[in-house]
């Protein structure tokens, strides 16, 4: 039985790792956040508090908990995949995290694609260029899947395709 065009195989989602381009790694962010929480808890539950400063301690502790939630949400898939590249027959979407916008490129609008080892440069029919960064792709196998899917779509949708060597594919 042939696979239909609307099946899950026609859509490909690859998870990204936001910590690969972060200035501080996930581990460092987590350690600093846990230190912040412990310091805030120590201030909050110490016996040497004055009545007027209590709201500041609660605010400091609440901000620490909120930041811990943000770090976990942004860097893990505990709450689902938040950073991804999705390639379907109609569009390509790149999303870098839960609090960031999606970058959507429709397949019929693509005139050419240039594949580099860690990026895709899409030239649209109106002359605009879109750069899709692939540095955050977690596995080499997923990187190869993305590039092969783009190559297959170039044949199907008749847009120009080139690679870093400069050879036409």
PDB file of C-alpha atoms in Angstrom:
ATOM      1  CA  UNK A   1       0.000   0.000   0.000  1.00  0.00           C
ATOM      2  CA  UNK A   2       1.415   3.417  -0.946  1.00  0.00           C
ATOM      3  CA  UNK A   3       1.909   6.133   1.628  1.00  0.00           C
ATOM      4  CA  UNK A   4      -0.445   9.058   1.088  1.00  0.00           C
ATOM      5  CA  UNK A   5       0.770  12.685   0.946  1.00  0.00           C
ATOM      6  CA  UNK A   6      -0.986  13.624   4.165  1.00  0.00           C
ATOM      7  CA  UNK A   7       0.657  10.947   6.262  1.00  0.00           C
ATOM      8  CA  UNK A   8       3.178  11.535   9.027  1.00  0.00           C
ATOM      9  CA  UNK A   9       6.004  10.525   6.676  1.00  0.00           C
ATOM     10  CA  UNK A  10       5.453  13.637   4.526  1.00  0.00           C
ATOM     11  CA  UNK A  11       6.185  15.841   7.553  1.00  0.00           C
ATOM     12  CA  UNK A  12       9.518  15.811   9.354  1.00  0.00           C
ATOM     13  CA  UNK A  13      10.188  17.471  12.723  1.00  0.00           C
ATOM     14  CA  UNK A  14      13.736  17.676  14.055  1.00  0.00           C
ATOM     15  CA  UNK A  15      14.329  18.857  17.612  1.00  0.00           C
ATOM     16  CA  UNK A  16      16.910  21.600  18.186  1.00  0.00           C
ATOM     17  CA  UNK A  17      19.175  22.073  21.180  1.00  0.00           C
ATOM     18  CA  UNK A  18      19.055  25.731  22.272  1.00  0.00           C
ATOM     19  CA  UNK A  19      21.990  25.269  24.656  1.00  0.00           C
ATOM     20  CA  UNK A  20      24.409  24.836  21.754  1.00  0.00           C
ATOM     21  CA  UNK A  21      24.356  28.541  20.975  1.00  0.00           C
ATOM     22  CA  UNK A  22      23.767  29.836  24.506  1.00  0.00           C
ATOM     23  CA  UNK A  23      26.439  31.904  26.222  1.00  0.00           C
ATOM     24  CA  UNK A  24      26.012  29.730  29.325  1.00  0.00           C
ATOM     25  CA  UNK A  25      25.342  26.010  29.028  1.00  0.00           C
ATOM     26  CA  UNK A  26      22.202  24.451  30.470  1.00  0.00           C
ATOM     27  CA  UNK A  27      24.186  22.960  33.360  1.00  0.00           C
ATOM     28  CA  UNK A  28      25.669  26.320  34.325  1.00  0.00           C
ATOM     29  CA  UNK A  29      22.249  27.991  34.060  1.00  0.00           C
ATOM     30  CA  UNK A  30      20.723  25.283  36.240  1.00  0.00           C
ATOM     31  CA  UNK A  31      23.473  25.515  38.891  1.00  0.00           C
ATOM     32  CA  UNK A  32      23.218  29.316  39.056  1.00  0.00           C
ATOM     33  CA  UNK A  33      19.430  29.107  39.318  1.00  0.00           C
ATOM     34  CA  UNK A  34      19.574  26.517  42.107  1.00  0.00           C
ATOM     35  CA  UNK A  35      22.097  28.719  43.930  1.00  0.00           C
ATOM     36  CA  UNK A  36      19.705  31.669  43.508  1.00  0.00           C
ATOM     37  CA  UNK A  37      16.793  29.629  44.892  1.00  0.00           C
ATOM     38  CA  UNK A  38      18.788  28.413  47.887  1.00  0.00           C
ATOM     39  CA  UNK A  39      19.980  31.947  48.657  1.00  0.00           C
ATOM     40  CA  UNK A  40      16.427  33.300  48.361  1.00  0.00           C
ATOM     41  CA  UNK A  41      15.126  30.500  50.607  1.00  0.00           C
ATOM     42  CA  UNK A  42      17.840  31.220  53.155  1.00  0.00           C
ATOM     43  CA  UNK A  43      16.871  34.909  53.208  1.00  0.00           C
ATOM     44  CA  UNK A  44      13.173  34.080  53.355  1.00  0.00           C
ATOM     45  CA  UNK A  45      13.347  31.551  56.192  1.00  0.00           C
ATOM     46  CA  UNK A  46      16.045  33.135  58.328  1.00  0.00           C
ATOM     47  CA  UNK A  47      15.019  34.385  61.759  1.00  0.00           C
ATOM     48  CA  UNK A  48      16.673  37.793  61.413  1.00  0.00           C
ATOM     49  CA  UNK A  49      14.009  39.385  59.198  1.00  0.00           C
ATOM     50  CA  UNK A  50      12.390  42.735  59.721  1.00  0.00           C
ATOM     51  CA  UNK A  51       8.711  43.176  58.892  1.00  0.00           C
ATOM     52  CA  UNK A  52       9.215  45.764  56.146  1.00  0.00           C
ATOM     53  CA  UNK A  53      11.521  43.607  53.996  1.00  0.00           C
ATOM     54  CA  UNK A  54       9.370  40.463  53.801  1.00  0.00           C
ATOM     55  CA  UNK A  55       7.782  41.317  50.436  1.00  0.00           C
ATOM     56  CA  UNK A  56      11.234  41.728  48.847  1.00  0.00           C
ATOM     57  CA  UNK A  57      12.286  38.272  49.998  1.00  0.00           C
ATOM     58  CA  UNK A  58       9.097  36.732  48.586  1.00  0.00           C
ATOM     59  CA  UNK A  59       9.584  38.590  45.301  1.00  0.00           C
ATOM     60  CA  UNK A  60      13.238  37.437  45.115  1.00  0.00           C
ATOM     61  CA  UNK A  61      12.212  33.830  45.781  1.00  0.00           C
ATOM     62  CA  UNK A  62       9.341  34.011  43.261  1.00  0.00           C
ATOM     63  CA  UNK A  63      11.644  35.368  40.551  1.00  0.00           C
ATOM     64  CA  UNK A  64      14.102  32.541  41.231  1.00  0.00           C
ATOM     65  CA  UNK A  65      11.357  29.926  40.808  1.00  0.00           C
ATOM     66  CA  UNK A  66      10.119  31.647  37.629  1.00  0.00           C
ATOM     67  CA  UNK A  67      13.638  31.676  36.181  1.00  0.00           C
ATOM     68  CA  UNK A  68      14.089  27.971  37.012  1.00  0.00           C
ATOM     69  CA  UNK A  69      10.846  27.253  35.127  1.00  0.00           C
ATOM     70  CA  UNK A  70      12.098  29.320  32.163  1.00  0.00           C
ATOM     71  CA  UNK A  71      15.486  27.525  32.030  1.00  0.00           C
ATOM     72  CA  UNK A  72      13.877  24.076  32.169  1.00  0.00           C
ATOM     73  CA  UNK A  73      11.208  25.014  29.620  1.00  0.00           C
ATOM     74  CA  UNK A  74      13.685  26.507  27.168  1.00  0.00           C
ATOM     75  CA  UNK A  75      16.361  23.795  27.344  1.00  0.00           C
ATOM     76  CA  UNK A  76      14.585  20.482  27.816  1.00  0.00           C
ATOM     77  CA  UNK A  77      11.699  18.646  26.235  1.00  0.00           C
ATOM     78  CA  UNK A  78       9.924  18.069  29.561  1.00  0.00           C
ATOM     79  CA  UNK A  79       7.009  20.199  28.334  1.00  0.00           C
ATOM     80  CA  UNK A  80       7.206  18.999  24.724  1.00  0.00           C
ATOM     81  CA  UNK A  81       9.446  20.012  21.847  1.00  0.00           C
ATOM     82  CA  UNK A  82       9.821  23.802  21.945  1.00  0.00           C
ATOM     83  CA  UNK A  83      12.721  24.277  19.504  1.00  0.00           C
ATOM     84  CA  UNK A  84      12.458  22.524  16.163  1.00  0.00           C
ATOM     85  CA  UNK A  85      12.686  22.552  12.400  1.00  0.00           C
ATOM     86  CA  UNK A  86       9.662  21.176  10.586  1.00  0.00           C
ATOM     87  CA  UNK A  87       9.660  20.382   6.882  1.00  0.00           C
ATOM     88  CA  UNK A  88       6.417  19.514   5.126  1.00  0.00           C
ATOM     89  CA  UNK A  89       5.277  19.528   1.513  1.00  0.00           C
ATOM     90  CA  UNK A  90       3.878  23.053   1.918  1.00  0.00           C
ATOM     91  CA  UNK A  91       6.328  24.891   4.176  1.00  0.00           C
ATOM     92  CA  UNK A  92       9.514  24.925   6.260  1.00  0.00           C
ATOM     93  CA  UNK A  93       9.261  26.169   9.860  1.00  0.00           C
ATOM     94  CA  UNK A  94      12.101  26.966  12.245  1.00  0.00           C
ATOM     95  CA  UNK A  95      11.349  27.787  15.879  1.00  0.00           C
ATOM     96  CA  UNK A  96      14.074  28.522  18.422  1.00  0.00           C
ATOM     97  CA  UNK A  97      12.084  28.272  21.646  1.00  0.00           C
ATOM     98  CA  UNK A  98       8.803  28.724  23.429  1.00  0.00           C
ATOM     99  CA  UNK A  99       9.122  32.507  23.749  1.00  0.00           C
ATOM    100  CA  UNK A 100      10.397  33.130  20.220  1.00  0.00           C
ATOM    101  CA  UNK A 101       8.547  33.516  16.937  1.00  0.00           C
ATOM    102  CA  UNK A 102       8.348  30.894  14.228  1.00  0.00           C
ATOM    103  CA  UNK A 103      10.108  31.502  10.912  1.00  0.00           C
ATOM    104  CA  UNK A 104       7.913  30.123   8.135  1.00  0.00           C
ATOM    105  CA  UNK A 105       8.876  29.752   4.472  1.00  0.00           C
ATOM    106  CA  UNK A 106       6.358  28.408   1.998  1.00  0.00           C
ATOM    107  CA  UNK A 107       7.761  25.874  -0.485  1.00  0.00           C
ATOM    108  CA  UNK A 108       6.174  27.448  -3.604  1.00  0.00           C
ATOM    109  CA  UNK A 109       7.959  30.739  -2.762  1.00  0.00           C
ATOM    110  CA  UNK A 110      11.452  29.153  -2.896  1.00  0.00           C
ATOM    111  CA  UNK A 111      13.546  29.840  -6.002  1.00  0.00           C
ATOM    112  CA  UNK A 112      16.855  28.337  -4.836  1.00  0.00           C
ATOM    113  CA  UNK A 113      18.471  26.612  -1.841  1.00  0.00           C
ATOM    114  CA  UNK A 114      22.166  26.594  -0.991  1.00  0.00           C
ATOM    115  CA  UNK A 115      23.190  23.848   1.450  1.00  0.00           C
ATOM    116  CA  UNK A 116      26.220  24.419   3.699  1.00  0.00           C
ATOM    117  CA  UNK A 117      27.439  22.045   6.419  1.00  0.00           C
ATOM    118  CA  UNK A 118      25.482  23.825   9.178  1.00  0.00           C
ATOM    119  CA  UNK A 119      22.950  26.034   7.380  1.00  0.00           C
ATOM    120  CA  UNK A 120      20.441  26.369   4.588  1.00  0.00           C
ATOM    121  CA  UNK A 121      20.273  29.603   2.591  1.00  0.00           C
ATOM    122  CA  UNK A 122      16.906  29.916   0.900  1.00  0.00           C
ATOM    123  CA  UNK A 123      16.442  32.427  -1.924  1.00  0.00           C
ATOM    124  CA  UNK A 124      12.812  33.299  -2.436  1.00  0.00           C
ATOM    125  CA  UNK A 125      11.209  34.181  -5.771  1.00  0.00           C
ATOM    126  CA  UNK A 126      10.937  37.839  -4.714  1.00  0.00           C
ATOM    127  CA  UNK A 127      14.730  37.966  -4.198  1.00  0.00           C
ATOM    128  CA  UNK A 128      14.693  37.845  -0.387  1.00  0.00           C
ATOM    129  CA  UNK A 129      17.053  35.449   1.348  1.00  0.00           C
ATOM    130  CA  UNK A 130      16.246  33.396   4.434  1.00  0.00           C
ATOM    131  CA  UNK A 131      19.031  31.803   6.487  1.00  0.00           C
ATOM    132  CA  UNK A 132      18.127  28.659   8.444  1.00  0.00           C
ATOM    133  CA  UNK A 133      20.759  27.887  11.044  1.00  0.00           C
ATOM    134  CA  UNK A 134      21.349  24.144  11.580  1.00  0.00           C
ATOM    135  CA  UNK A 135      23.990  24.412  14.340  1.00  0.00           C
ATOM    136  CA  UNK A 136      21.448  23.442  16.966  1.00  0.00           C
ATOM    137  CA  UNK A 137      20.426  20.152  15.345  1.00  0.00           C
ATOM    138  CA  UNK A 138      21.170  17.507  17.979  1.00  0.00           C
ATOM    139  CA  UNK A 139      22.274  14.554  15.842  1.00  0.00           C
ATOM    140  CA  UNK A 140      24.244  14.187  12.630  1.00  0.00           C
ATOM    141  CA  UNK A 141      21.613  11.732  11.415  1.00  0.00           C
ATOM    142  CA  UNK A 142      18.932  14.420  11.811  1.00  0.00           C
ATOM    143  CA  UNK A 143      21.119  16.915   9.947  1.00  0.00           C
ATOM    144  CA  UNK A 144      21.443  14.447   7.077  1.00  0.00           C
ATOM    145  CA  UNK A 145      17.667  13.828   7.125  1.00  0.00           C
ATOM    146  CA  UNK A 146      17.002  17.566   6.749  1.00  0.00           C
ATOM    147  CA  UNK A 147      19.419  17.911   3.847  1.00  0.00           C
ATOM    148  CA  UNK A 148      18.074  14.813   2.088  1.00  0.00           C
ATOM    149  CA  UNK A 149      14.481  16.021   2.523  1.00  0.00           C
ATOM    150  CA  UNK A 150      15.451  19.382   0.953  1.00  0.00           C
ATOM    151  CA  UNK A 151      17.153  17.561  -1.930  1.00  0.00           C
ATOM    152  CA  UNK A 152      14.031  15.451  -2.521  1.00  0.00           C
ATOM    153  CA  UNK A 153      11.816  18.526  -2.414  1.00  0.00           C
ATOM    154  CA  UNK A 154      14.079  20.330  -4.916  1.00  0.00           C
ATOM    155  CA  UNK A 155      13.408  17.592  -7.446  1.00  0.00           C
ATOM    156  CA  UNK A 156       9.699  17.569  -6.711  1.00  0.00           C
ATOM    157  CA  UNK A 157       9.131  21.356  -6.665  1.00  0.00           C
ATOM    158  CA  UNK A 158      11.746  22.264  -9.293  1.00  0.00           C
ATOM    159  CA  UNK A 159      13.797  24.844  -7.381  1.00  0.00           C
ATOM    160  CA  UNK A 160      17.544  25.305  -7.847  1.00  0.00           C
ATOM    161  CA  UNK A 161      19.784  23.473  -5.386  1.00  0.00           C
ATOM    162  CA  UNK A 162      23.510  23.888  -4.737  1.00  0.00           C
ATOM    163  CA  UNK A 163      25.944  22.781  -2.054  1.00  0.00           C
ATOM    164  CA  UNK A 164      29.071  24.304  -0.460  1.00  0.00           C
ATOM    165  CA  UNK A 165      31.393  22.847  -3.087  1.00  0.00           C
ATOM    166  CA  UNK A 166      29.534  24.871  -5.716  1.00  0.00           C
ATOM    167  CA  UNK A 167      28.391  21.854  -7.732  1.00  0.00           C
ATOM    168  CA  UNK A 168      24.831  21.889  -8.955  1.00  0.00           C
ATOM    169  CA  UNK A 169      22.881  18.942  -7.692  1.00  0.00           C
TER     170      UNK A 169
END
